[in-house]
Amino acid sequence: MTDHVEVRRGSYADSVSLMQVTQRVRDAGGVRAAVVAMATPLNVEVLADLGFEPGDAGPNDLVVAIRGEDAEGIAAGIAALEAGLAALARASAGAGGFGPAEPARTTASAFRRDPDATLGFVSVPGPGAFAEASDAIAAGRSVMVFSDNVDLEAEIALKAAAAEAGVLVMGPDCGTALVGGVALGFANRVRAGSIGLVAASGTGAQQVMCLLDAAGAGVSHCLGLGGRDLGARVRGASARTALAALAADPATDRVVVVSKPADPQVVAEVEALADGLGVPVHWITLGPGRPDLTAGVEEVLTAAGLGVPTWPTWSPSTASAAAPDAAPSDAPPGPAQPADPRGAADASEAADDPIGATAHPLGAADTSAAPFDPASPADPASPADGPYLRGLYCGGTLADEAMLIAAETLGPIRSNIPLADEQRLSGRAASIGHVVVDFGDDELTAGRPHPMIDPGLRLERIAAEAADPTCGVLLLDLVLGYGAHPDPAPALAAAITDARAVAADQGRDLPVVVALVGAADDPQGLEATGRALADVGAHVFASNAHATRHALRLLTRKDG
Amino acid sequence: MTDSHGRGTDAPLADLLRTDPRVVTAGADLLGQALRDQAVPVTEVDWRPPLLGEDGEDRLGEDRAGRTYRALRTVLGDARRTVANARALERMCAAGSELVAIRPASEVLGLEKGQFLHAGPPLEWERASGPMRGALIGATVFEGIADTPEEAERLLASGSLEFEPCHHRDAVGPMAGVVSPSMWMFELRDPVHGNTSYCSLNEGLGKVLRYGAYGPEVQTRLRWMADVLGPVLSRAVAAHGSVDVAAIVAQMVQMGDEGHNRNRSATLMWLRDLLPDLVSLGVDGTDLADVVRFVGANDHFALNLVMPTCKLAMLAAADIEGSSMVTVMARNGTDFGIQTAGTGREWFTGPANRPEGLFLGDFGPDDANPDIGDSAITETAGIGGFVMAAAPAIVRLVGGDVDFALAATRRMYEITLGEHPRIQVPILEFRGAPAGIDVTQVVRTGILPQINTGMAGAVAGTGQVGAGLVTPPERCFTAALDALASRATPGAEVGAVRA
């Protein structure tokens, strides 16, 4: 027999609760006797009667006295004690008793209600995001801040607190993440796998994940950073945490960092950190003269020993848009890529599809290393009648990528998110020359939902461009997945139909090219969406880079 | 622990990456729905915009919401806040309260002839409401400074008499809360932290001084209380030794009292403790019977013990730099004022609201004075309106119903720092009372503290007209937040503050 007596100072519970805990301890195997009580004079007497010596404990101290048959009995008793005390704490933090629970009004309160919650997700108006994100960090949880319009100082403060707490802040203005197979914000239902993403760009990450998915490669996690993380002020605070976490994650064998142009010194620092992590880290950083997102994905696939597939396309089937059987090639013929078996399966599935006549996976893969050649063999279909490219985007990074590619051929492009400030043009202004508009930019989202949820503004703009005789090609994106509009195809297809009809009334043919960013398993249905758009005459590409090059080909052919 | 890859489960973000996600969401429901569509357990925050700060000309171009957000960020970013609030809560809940003596105010507070205490934040005669004026008039007559109410009023208006808040002397007074030197006071001590607090003896209901009545019956009762009740009870306490009032408060909440508008079980428990000593004093039988009858018949008698007990709890939490916990809520019939642990004894005031509830006799809403009294110290300490769920018997008196009482108590957890370990609400599975009002949580959620209260007649001399529910004005909390922001630790402030 052996005794265990300990005094827990300043620890209080009421006597009835402690009697319940005591009973639990007595019921543990190998326990002969036990008292768990506040050391009131009465309880001290009880302890003494049982032969326990509680020392100098006072009425505000909790005394634990356990008599076990042996050390194992004591251990079992202590385990039962801890379980009992934990149950007390849970009961008191919960919402037991009569009446319905009142809603949690702060993130701190919600974390108390679900102590097992692993992540906070904040999408309140920007100025309110700091308080909610702070609550999550204070609760020791990582947090994704979807909110935009959070000022830089707040971001720096949150990330400093997160570093201290050993948690991750994804954002602010983090649109996309994938954690443990769960899509957060705007994200796609991609297959699970061993490639981890660290993303300073939401739609860029979606493009990369969807292409990986199309290639049969899977994603372990996609940790978002927010667009400013790799900037000179935040200095990659979240990138460092995310990289270290993915490197240590048993599900992740390879890491891809996706970013818009970032601060070179910060990138160098984070690259140096990444080099020491013991897992391969690839960088897909958009910028002039750098590989586009599709090329970056192809590099990753090749490095991983996976084949680069033919990226899916859906060709227009209407008579006015495409010559029959003329598979639109958006790139010069290149060396054949090793076919990925899963990619091939996708292609054959499409071919077997009874209504697959509208879906023509390309025969040749693009190799982005090959320079764009406007004089490449012409697609006889879809001559563009206006001189200018008009890109209307919902995804900021996709718009960036389109401008980077198009600028090489077309020169300066006006935009509300221009590559150079001289080309700034409000997203609300009428188009002049080549224009790419990002409808997801703050300028156009103030007071309304993101265009991936509410396409209204962009649909109006499509109509406006259709009526403009200088508009030669419409280049659009459509992003599927969680968070996005549940069925965006019908409204966009109708807008494309109307736009082409308006142009036709003016005697113009208006080609429409769509970058369709989605995964095969997305709730909206990738295949059905692609087909619906192709059915109304759009050229649809899974790769935004390929879509852009195809739009350029249509435009420059007309010029030629 | 390490896995087969040799990569430990204590690795960075292991909890996040290696367990099935469970998410807390605050904001757009669409995004929460996307998570539920993926069968992810989601706990939602019912987020609302915060209270708006005051218009300020010092920060041109910043709207009221912007001002609130900036102040919130500064206070939430104060490096001291978490520890300071934990300490404030711990001290508040650990405070004890023992009734150690009953003595005249002249003796225990050093109050001199011509000096008075009153409820709430500081007040000038010109701005004093009817019941406050009535109580001060009554006390002036009671002290023999004036022979008539008219003369008393003239003296008070002339500025020749002094009056200051009870809280400035660590005292509390229900309703008008007027204390004069001849009144006998409960003297309570916190054995844990060594503080002392004071409160007068409760007069009962109806036409009483604290509700602004000052007529002959009020004077007669006050005289008897000073001549018989005070001295007799004082001797009984001396004979009994100190009485643990903190224990009575914990028990009363388990017996259907909420400690503000219902103090029946506490009154009887206290009387039970004192009775053997009372009857052993050998005082005149008639006097003894009068004393026992007066105490036992006055369901509010223990309010004046509960309030200083709450004051002791809040005194223990006072003066903790960096803490955003509310330590005082008090009303003088004109203004509502609060103090916080992190801002010393500075008052943050706003115009007192008018309670809503039930009225006695022919009285109606037009007869009621704005909110008055230090008794909101009970809610400050986590009882009163905060534990209305524990007192279903009271909810109809204050114009609510049982569902409302349950919801009100549950709602208060959204603005408090923790749960009281000793004061428990049986109907909520003995959950601890919502304890420690946090200014930042009030401003963030827009939930105002729920107060149960009595209603005084607006006209001096009327007395009680009803009982009801009331909340503080928002500006007390936005002003306190601004002050906390201005005191935030240098360097802890985040965000560009415009010059």
mmCIF file of N, CA, C and O in Angstrom, chain A residues 12 14 60 92 94 96-100 102 104-105 109-110 113-114 116 118-121 123 125 127-128 130-132 135 151 157 179 182-183 221 247-250 482, chain B residues 3 5 7 11-13 17-19 21-28 35 38 40 43 45-48 69 73 76 407 410 414 419 421-422 424 427 429 431 444-445 494:
data_model
loop_
_atom_site.group_PDB
_atom_site.id
_atom_site.type_symbol
_atom_site.label_atom_id
_atom_site.label_comp_id
_atom_site.label_asym_id
_atom_site.label_seq_id
_atom_site.Cartn_x
_atom_site.Cartn_y
_atom_site.Cartn_z
ATOM 1 N N TYR A 12 -9.827 25.916 -6.926
ATOM 2 C CA TYR A 12 -11.086 25.787 -6.211
ATOM 3 C C TYR A 12 -12.135 25.057 -7.029
ATOM 4 O O TYR A 12 -12.273 25.273 -8.230
ATOM 5 N N ASP A 14 -16.347 23.420 -6.080
ATOM 6 C CA ASP A 14 -17.298 23.289 -4.981
ATOM 7 C C ASP A 14 -17.322 21.847 -4.476
ATOM 8 O O ASP A 14 -16.874 20.920 -5.136
ATOM 9 N N ASN A 60 -8.440 27.443 0.988
ATOM 10 C CA ASN A 60 -8.465 27.798 -0.432
ATOM 11 C C ASN A 60 -7.613 26.854 -1.275
ATOM 12 O O ASN A 60 -7.409 27.089 -2.462
ATOM 13 N N SER A 92 -18.216 23.296 -17.122
ATOM 14 C CA SER A 92 -18.469 24.689 -16.770
ATOM 15 C C SER A 92 -18.298 25.599 -17.981
ATOM 16 O O SER A 92 -18.944 26.623 -18.094
ATOM 17 N N GLY A 94 -19.055 24.791 -20.953
ATOM 18 C CA GLY A 94 -20.050 24.448 -21.957
ATOM 19 C C GLY A 94 -21.317 25.237 -21.807
ATOM 20 O O GLY A 94 -21.409 26.199 -21.071
ATOM 21 N N GLY A 96 -24.413 23.921 -20.901
ATOM 22 C CA GLY A 96 -25.403 22.996 -20.369
ATOM 23 C C GLY A 96 -26.571 23.733 -19.734
ATOM 24 O O GLY A 96 -26.610 24.953 -19.700
ATOM 25 N N GLY A 97 -27.505 22.970 -19.251
ATOM 26 C CA GLY A 97 -28.618 23.559 -18.537
ATOM 27 C C GLY A 97 -29.772 23.931 -19.433
ATOM 28 O O GLY A 97 -29.794 23.613 -20.623
ATOM 29 N N PHE A 98 -30.752 24.626 -18.839
ATOM 30 C CA PHE A 98 -31.979 24.950 -19.547
ATOM 31 C C PHE A 98 -31.772 26.043 -20.583
ATOM 32 O O PHE A 98 -30.918 26.891 -20.439
ATOM 33 N N GLY A 99 -32.612 25.997 -21.575
ATOM 34 C CA GLY A 99 -32.657 27.088 -22.539
ATOM 35 C C GLY A 99 -31.644 26.911 -23.652
ATOM 36 O O GLY A 99 -30.644 26.227 -23.493
ATOM 37 N N PRO A 100 -31.923 27.542 -24.800
ATOM 38 C CA PRO A 100 -31.003 27.435 -25.935
ATOM 39 C C PRO A 100 -29.732 28.234 -25.690
ATOM 40 O O PRO A 100 -29.746 29.219 -24.952
ATOM 41 N N GLU A 102 -26.868 30.850 -26.356
ATOM 42 C CA GLU A 102 -26.762 32.124 -27.058
ATOM 43 C C GLU A 102 -25.623 32.002 -28.068
ATOM 44 O O GLU A 102 -24.645 31.304 -27.813
ATOM 45 N N ALA A 104 -22.251 32.536 -30.095
ATOM 46 C CA ALA A 104 -20.935 33.104 -29.784
ATOM 47 C C ALA A 104 -20.806 34.424 -30.523
ATOM 48 O O ALA A 104 -21.168 34.530 -31.690
ATOM 49 N N ARG A 105 -20.320 35.432 -29.847
ATOM 50 C CA ARG A 105 -20.222 36.740 -30.483
ATOM 51 C C ARG A 105 -18.784 37.173 -30.740
ATOM 52 O O ARG A 105 -18.555 38.212 -31.341
ATOM 53 N N SER A 109 -14.916 33.372 -27.841
ATOM 54 C CA SER A 109 -16.048 32.632 -27.289
ATOM 55 C C SER A 109 -16.284 31.350 -28.077
ATOM 56 O O SER A 109 -16.550 30.293 -27.508
ATOM 57 N N ALA A 110 -16.178 31.421 -29.397
ATOM 58 C CA ALA A 110 -16.412 30.231 -30.224
ATOM 59 C C ALA A 110 -15.350 29.161 -29.957
ATOM 60 O O ALA A 110 -15.662 27.970 -29.928
ATOM 61 N N ARG A 113 -16.220 27.276 -26.968
ATOM 62 C CA ARG A 113 -17.311 26.323 -27.178
ATOM 63 C C ARG A 113 -16.835 25.051 -27.864
ATOM 64 O O ARG A 113 -17.376 23.983 -27.638
ATOM 65 N N ASP A 114 -15.867 25.178 -28.758
ATOM 66 C CA ASP A 114 -15.294 23.978 -29.367
ATOM 67 C C ASP A 114 -13.798 23.956 -29.096
ATOM 68 O O ASP A 114 -12.988 24.401 -29.907
ATOM 69 N N ASP A 116 -11.797 21.740 -29.325
ATOM 70 C CA ASP A 116 -11.030 20.919 -30.261
ATOM 71 C C ASP A 116 -10.880 21.576 -31.632
ATOM 72 O O ASP A 116 -10.281 20.978 -32.535
ATOM 73 N N THR A 118 -9.463 23.524 -34.666
ATOM 74 C CA THR A 118 -8.042 23.609 -35.025
ATOM 75 C C THR A 118 -7.678 24.896 -35.746
ATOM 76 O O THR A 118 -6.506 25.212 -35.890
ATOM 77 N N LEU A 119 -8.694 25.629 -36.217
ATOM 78 C CA LEU A 119 -8.389 26.753 -37.100
ATOM 79 C C LEU A 119 -9.485 27.814 -37.006
ATOM 80 O O LEU A 119 -10.672 27.482 -36.919
ATOM 81 N N GLY A 120 -9.077 29.072 -37.049
ATOM 82 C CA GLY A 120 -10.039 30.163 -37.167
ATOM 83 C C GLY A 120 -10.126 30.613 -38.611
ATOM 84 O O GLY A 120 -9.138 30.538 -39.339
ATOM 85 N N PHE A 121 -11.298 31.080 -38.999
ATOM 86 C CA PHE A 121 -11.478 31.578 -40.369
ATOM 87 C C PHE A 121 -12.203 32.906 -40.255
ATOM 88 O O PHE A 121 -13.351 32.962 -39.799
ATOM 89 N N SER A 123 -13.650 36.364 -41.924
ATOM 90 C CA SER A 123 -14.019 37.064 -43.160
ATOM 91 C C SER A 123 -14.906 38.273 -42.854
ATOM 92 O O SER A 123 -15.719 38.674 -43.660
ATOM 93 N N PRO A 125 -15.564 42.396 -42.048
ATOM 94 C CA PRO A 125 -14.978 43.570 -42.699
ATOM 95 C C PRO A 125 -13.569 43.854 -42.160
ATOM 96 O O PRO A 125 -13.325 43.712 -40.958
ATOM 97 N N PRO A 127 -11.425 46.149 -41.044
ATOM 98 C CA PRO A 127 -10.994 46.754 -39.780
ATOM 99 C C PRO A 127 -11.361 45.896 -38.563
ATOM 100 O O PRO A 127 -10.749 46.033 -37.505
ATOM 101 N N GLY A 128 -12.354 45.021 -38.712
ATOM 102 C CA GLY A 128 -12.760 44.167 -37.594
ATOM 103 C C GLY A 128 -11.969 42.873 -37.522
ATOM 104 O O GLY A 128 -12.125 42.100 -36.566
ATOM 105 N N PHE A 130 -8.768 42.265 -37.149
ATOM 106 C CA PHE A 130 -7.664 42.178 -36.183
ATOM 107 C C PHE A 130 -8.122 41.523 -34.881
ATOM 108 O O PHE A 130 -7.471 40.623 -34.354
ATOM 109 N N ALA A 131 -9.268 41.982 -34.366
ATOM 110 C CA ALA A 131 -9.743 41.471 -33.077
ATOM 111 C C ALA A 131 -10.040 39.974 -33.167
ATOM 112 O O ALA A 131 -9.658 39.199 -32.279
ATOM 113 N N GLU A 132 -10.715 39.557 -34.235
ATOM 114 C CA GLU A 132 -11.090 38.145 -34.345
ATOM 115 C C GLU A 132 -9.840 37.273 -34.520
ATOM 116 O O GLU A 132 -9.717 36.218 -33.903
ATOM 117 N N ASP A 135 -8.005 36.862 -31.319
ATOM 118 C CA ASP A 135 -8.636 35.860 -30.447
ATOM 119 C C ASP A 135 -8.129 34.460 -30.776
ATOM 120 O O ASP A 135 -7.846 33.663 -29.876
ATOM 121 N N ASP A 151 -5.091 46.745 -42.516
ATOM 122 C CA ASP A 151 -3.897 47.525 -42.815
ATOM 123 C C ASP A 151 -2.618 46.798 -42.439
ATOM 124 O O ASP A 151 -2.611 45.827 -41.681
ATOM 125 N N ALA A 157 1.543 43.068 -36.753
ATOM 126 C CA ALA A 157 1.304 42.766 -35.334
ATOM 127 C C ALA A 157 0.745 41.351 -35.172
ATOM 128 O O ALA A 157 1.155 40.609 -34.274
ATOM 129 N N VAL A 179 -6.391 22.715 -46.218
ATOM 130 C CA VAL A 179 -5.750 22.165 -45.027
ATOM 131 C C VAL A 179 -6.382 20.818 -44.722
ATOM 132 O O VAL A 179 -7.596 20.723 -44.531
ATOM 133 N N VAL A 182 -9.387 19.927 -46.607
ATOM 134 C CA VAL A 182 -10.538 20.829 -46.542
ATOM 135 C C VAL A 182 -10.227 22.127 -47.286
ATOM 136 O O VAL A 182 -9.203 22.757 -47.044
ATOM 137 N N ALA A 183 -11.130 22.467 -48.200
ATOM 138 C CA ALA A 183 -10.968 23.698 -48.963
ATOM 139 C C ALA A 183 -11.476 24.865 -48.135
ATOM 140 O O ALA A 183 -12.579 24.829 -47.609
ATOM 141 N N HIS A 221 -1.349 19.993 -48.595
ATOM 142 C CA HIS A 221 -1.937 21.197 -48.016
ATOM 143 C C HIS A 221 -1.584 22.371 -48.917
ATOM 144 O O HIS A 221 -0.567 22.333 -49.597
ATOM 145 N N ALA A 247 7.640 21.240 -44.367
ATOM 146 C CA ALA A 247 8.842 20.407 -44.395
ATOM 147 C C ALA A 247 8.764 19.309 -43.340
ATOM 148 O O ALA A 247 9.253 18.198 -43.540
ATOM 149 N N ALA A 248 8.117 19.638 -42.217
ATOM 150 C CA ALA A 248 8.027 18.672 -41.128
ATOM 151 C C ALA A 248 6.800 17.774 -41.251
ATOM 152 O O ALA A 248 6.610 16.861 -40.453
ATOM 153 N N ASP A 249 5.974 18.046 -42.243
ATOM 154 C CA ASP A 249 4.706 17.323 -42.364
ATOM 155 C C ASP A 249 4.930 15.983 -43.066
ATOM 156 O O ASP A 249 5.440 15.953 -44.190
ATOM 157 N N PRO A 250 4.580 14.877 -42.428
ATOM 158 C CA PRO A 250 4.840 13.571 -43.048
ATOM 159 C C PRO A 250 4.081 13.360 -44.357
ATOM 160 O O PRO A 250 4.483 12.531 -45.177
ATOM 161 N N TYR A 482 -15.054 25.486 -54.171
ATOM 162 C CA TYR A 482 -15.771 25.969 -52.991
ATOM 163 C C TYR A 482 -15.610 27.476 -52.876
ATOM 164 O O TYR A 482 -14.589 28.036 -53.245
ATOM 165 N N ASP B 3 7.304 10.283 -35.755
ATOM 166 C CA ASP B 3 6.606 9.328 -36.603
ATOM 167 C C ASP B 3 7.623 8.550 -37.427
ATOM 168 O O ASP B 3 8.825 8.674 -37.234
ATOM 169 N N HIS B 5 8.575 8.992 -40.266
ATOM 170 C CA HIS B 5 9.449 9.851 -41.054
ATOM 171 C C HIS B 5 10.510 10.509 -40.176
ATOM 172 O O HIS B 5 11.306 11.294 -40.661
ATOM 173 N N ARG B 7 9.765 12.702 -38.127
ATOM 174 C CA ARG B 7 9.367 14.098 -37.949
ATOM 175 C C ARG B 7 8.350 14.156 -36.812
ATOM 176 O O ARG B 7 7.323 13.496 -36.843
ATOM 177 N N ALA B 11 6.243 19.092 -34.121
ATOM 178 C CA ALA B 11 6.710 19.914 -35.227
ATOM 179 C C ALA B 11 5.777 21.094 -35.418
ATOM 180 O O ALA B 11 4.634 21.067 -34.961
ATOM 181 N N PRO B 12 6.262 22.142 -36.102
ATOM 182 C CA PRO B 12 5.408 23.323 -36.291
ATOM 183 C C PRO B 12 4.071 22.982 -36.954
ATOM 184 O O PRO B 12 4.028 22.229 -37.923
ATOM 185 N N LEU B 13 3.009 23.534 -36.398
ATOM 186 C CA LEU B 13 1.655 23.396 -36.934
ATOM 187 C C LEU B 13 1.180 21.951 -37.035
ATOM 188 O O LEU B 13 0.268 21.647 -37.803
ATOM 189 N N LEU B 17 -2.047 20.501 -39.176
ATOM 190 C CA LEU B 17 -1.881 19.718 -40.405
ATOM 191 C C LEU B 17 -2.199 18.247 -40.229
ATOM 192 O O LEU B 17 -2.408 17.541 -41.200
ATOM 193 N N ARG B 18 -2.207 17.759 -38.991
ATOM 194 C CA ARG B 18 -2.323 16.310 -38.820
ATOM 195 C C ARG B 18 -3.632 15.874 -38.189
ATOM 196 O O ARG B 18 -3.809 14.715 -37.856
ATOM 197 N N THR B 19 -4.529 16.811 -37.931
ATOM 198 C CA THR B 19 -5.834 16.393 -37.417
ATOM 199 C C THR B 19 -6.914 16.902 -38.364
ATOM 200 O O THR B 19 -6.702 17.847 -39.106
ATOM 201 N N PRO B 21 -9.642 18.975 -39.754
ATOM 202 C CA PRO B 21 -9.934 20.367 -39.385
ATOM 203 C C PRO B 21 -11.308 20.530 -38.724
ATOM 204 O O PRO B 21 -12.286 19.895 -39.113
ATOM 205 N N ARG B 22 -11.338 21.348 -37.684
ATOM 206 C CA ARG B 22 -12.570 21.858 -37.070
ATOM 207 C C ARG B 22 -12.381 23.364 -37.044
ATOM 208 O O ARG B 22 -11.360 23.835 -36.572
ATOM 209 N N VAL B 23 -13.345 24.091 -37.547
ATOM 210 C CA VAL B 23 -13.098 25.496 -37.839
ATOM 211 C C VAL B 23 -14.067 26.402 -37.077
ATOM 212 O O VAL B 23 -15.256 26.098 -36.955
ATOM 213 N N VAL B 24 -13.520 27.491 -36.555
ATOM 214 C CA VAL B 24 -14.337 28.590 -36.018
ATOM 215 C C VAL B 24 -14.414 29.663 -37.102
ATOM 216 O O VAL B 24 -13.373 30.114 -37.594
ATOM 217 N N THR B 25 -15.613 30.044 -37.498
ATOM 218 C CA THR B 25 -15.741 31.040 -38.562
ATOM 219 C C THR B 25 -16.344 32.326 -38.026
ATOM 220 O O THR B 25 -17.259 32.302 -37.211
ATOM 221 N N ALA B 26 -15.814 33.445 -38.484
ATOM 222 C CA ALA B 26 -16.395 34.757 -38.159
ATOM 223 C C ALA B 26 -16.519 35.517 -39.466
ATOM 224 O O ALA B 26 -15.510 35.806 -40.100
ATOM 225 N N GLY B 27 -17.731 35.775 -39.892
ATOM 226 C CA GLY B 27 -17.913 36.533 -41.126
ATOM 227 C C GLY B 27 -18.884 35.852 -42.072
ATOM 228 O O GLY B 27 -19.789 35.147 -41.635
ATOM 229 N N ALA B 28 -18.662 36.074 -43.364
ATOM 230 C CA ALA B 28 -19.613 35.679 -44.398
ATOM 231 C C ALA B 28 -20.088 34.240 -44.250
ATOM 232 O O ALA B 28 -19.296 33.308 -44.190
ATOM 233 N N LEU B 35 -17.722 25.134 -45.849
ATOM 234 C CA LEU B 35 -17.062 24.186 -44.949
ATOM 235 C C LEU B 35 -18.032 23.099 -44.505
ATOM 236 O O LEU B 35 -17.689 21.925 -44.475
ATOM 237 N N GLN B 38 -18.471 20.408 -46.822
ATOM 238 C CA GLN B 38 -17.386 19.425 -46.820
ATOM 239 C C GLN B 38 -17.388 18.604 -45.528
ATOM 240 O O GLN B 38 -16.397 17.954 -45.211
ATOM 241 N N VAL B 40 -17.178 19.567 -42.509
ATOM 242 C CA VAL B 40 -16.253 20.058 -41.490
ATOM 243 C C VAL B 40 -17.072 20.610 -40.322
ATOM 244 O O VAL B 40 -18.002 21.384 -40.546
ATOM 245 N N THR B 43 -17.964 26.026 -35.877
ATOM 246 C CA THR B 43 -18.580 26.830 -34.811
ATOM 247 C C THR B 43 -18.592 28.271 -35.305
ATOM 248 O O THR B 43 -17.546 28.840 -35.605
ATOM 249 N N VAL B 45 -19.270 32.349 -35.327
ATOM 250 C CA VAL B 45 -19.357 33.566 -34.531
ATOM 251 C C VAL B 45 -20.454 34.433 -35.150
ATOM 252 O O VAL B 45 -20.455 34.670 -36.354
ATOM 253 N N ASP B 46 -21.380 34.858 -34.323
ATOM 254 C CA ASP B 46 -22.431 35.759 -34.804
ATOM 255 C C ASP B 46 -21.863 37.178 -34.717
ATOM 256 O O ASP B 46 -22.154 37.921 -33.790
ATOM 257 N N TRP B 47 -21.039 37.507 -35.691
ATOM 258 C CA TRP B 47 -20.284 38.764 -35.620
ATOM 259 C C TRP B 47 -21.179 39.957 -35.956
ATOM 260 O O TRP B 47 -22.003 39.883 -36.862
ATOM 261 N N ARG B 48 -21.018 41.033 -35.220
ATOM 262 C CA ARG B 48 -21.716 42.297 -35.506
ATOM 263 C C ARG B 48 -20.694 43.430 -35.460
ATOM 264 O O ARG B 48 -19.677 43.316 -34.785
ATOM 265 N N TYR B 69 -12.409 51.042 -34.111
ATOM 266 C CA TYR B 69 -11.515 49.965 -34.545
ATOM 267 C C TYR B 69 -10.070 50.252 -34.150
ATOM 268 O O TYR B 69 -9.334 49.361 -33.734
ATOM 269 N N ARG B 73 -7.881 48.021 -31.562
ATOM 270 C CA ARG B 73 -6.647 47.372 -31.959
ATOM 271 C C ARG B 73 -5.525 47.724 -31.000
ATOM 272 O O ARG B 73 -4.696 46.886 -30.633
ATOM 273 N N LEU B 76 -6.324 45.821 -27.664
ATOM 274 C CA LEU B 76 -6.108 44.375 -27.823
ATOM 275 C C LEU B 76 -4.633 44.065 -28.051
ATOM 276 O O LEU B 76 -4.163 42.977 -27.722
ATOM 277 N N ALA B 407 -31.613 33.600 -21.236
ATOM 278 C CA ALA B 407 -30.867 34.164 -22.363
ATOM 279 C C ALA B 407 -29.950 35.299 -21.885
ATOM 280 O O ALA B 407 -28.814 35.424 -22.348
ATOM 281 N N ARG B 410 -26.877 33.881 -20.178
ATOM 282 C CA ARG B 410 -25.989 33.264 -21.181
ATOM 283 C C ARG B 410 -25.273 34.332 -22.020
ATOM 284 O O ARG B 410 -24.111 34.186 -22.380
ATOM 285 N N GLU B 414 -20.650 36.424 -23.033
ATOM 286 C CA GLU B 414 -19.974 36.942 -24.226
ATOM 287 C C GLU B 414 -19.186 38.221 -23.929
ATOM 288 O O GLU B 414 -18.394 38.651 -24.759
ATOM 289 N N GLU B 419 -15.543 32.776 -15.546
ATOM 290 C CA GLU B 419 -16.677 32.273 -14.794
ATOM 291 C C GLU B 419 -16.281 32.203 -13.326
ATOM 292 O O GLU B 419 -15.178 31.762 -13.000
ATOM 293 N N PRO B 421 -15.697 30.965 -9.799
ATOM 294 C CA PRO B 421 -15.587 29.589 -9.300
ATOM 295 C C PRO B 421 -16.530 29.277 -8.136
ATOM 296 O O PRO B 421 -16.869 28.116 -7.926
ATOM 297 N N ARG B 422 -16.934 30.279 -7.385
ATOM 298 C CA ARG B 422 -17.761 30.005 -6.204
ATOM 299 C C ARG B 422 -19.231 30.333 -6.417
ATOM 300 O O ARG B 422 -20.101 29.719 -5.800
ATOM 301 N N GLN B 424 -22.312 30.042 -8.499
ATOM 302 C CA GLN B 424 -22.696 29.156 -9.597
ATOM 303 C C GLN B 424 -24.186 29.239 -9.872
ATOM 304 O O GLN B 424 -24.985 29.482 -8.969
ATOM 305 N N ILE B 427 -29.261 26.262 -12.650
ATOM 306 C CA ILE B 427 -30.045 25.880 -13.814
ATOM 307 C C ILE B 427 -29.181 25.804 -15.071
ATOM 308 O O ILE B 427 -29.583 25.242 -16.083
ATOM 309 N N GLU B 429 -26.438 24.094 -15.129
ATOM 310 C CA GLU B 429 -25.529 23.013 -14.725
ATOM 311 C C GLU B 429 -24.389 23.538 -13.863
ATOM 312 O O GLU B 429 -23.242 23.156 -14.028
ATOM 313 N N ARG B 431 -22.886 26.225 -13.827
ATOM 314 C CA ARG B 431 -21.866 27.023 -14.485
ATOM 315 C C ARG B 431 -21.558 28.246 -13.616
ATOM 316 O O ARG B 431 -22.457 28.827 -13.016
ATOM 317 N N ARG B 444 -16.805 45.366 -28.754
ATOM 318 C CA ARG B 444 -16.791 44.508 -29.941
ATOM 319 C C ARG B 444 -18.154 43.922 -30.242
ATOM 320 O O ARG B 444 -18.578 43.864 -31.396
ATOM 321 N N THR B 445 -18.829 43.429 -29.204
ATOM 322 C CA THR B 445 -20.087 42.716 -29.444
ATOM 323 C C THR B 445 -21.292 43.639 -29.448
ATOM 324 O O THR B 445 -22.332 43.288 -29.987
ATOM 325 N N VAL B 494 -0.267 49.209 -32.036
ATOM 326 C CA VAL B 494 -0.051 48.917 -33.446
ATOM 327 C C VAL B 494 -0.909 49.866 -34.248
ATOM 328 O O VAL B 494 -1.919 50.345 -33.784
#
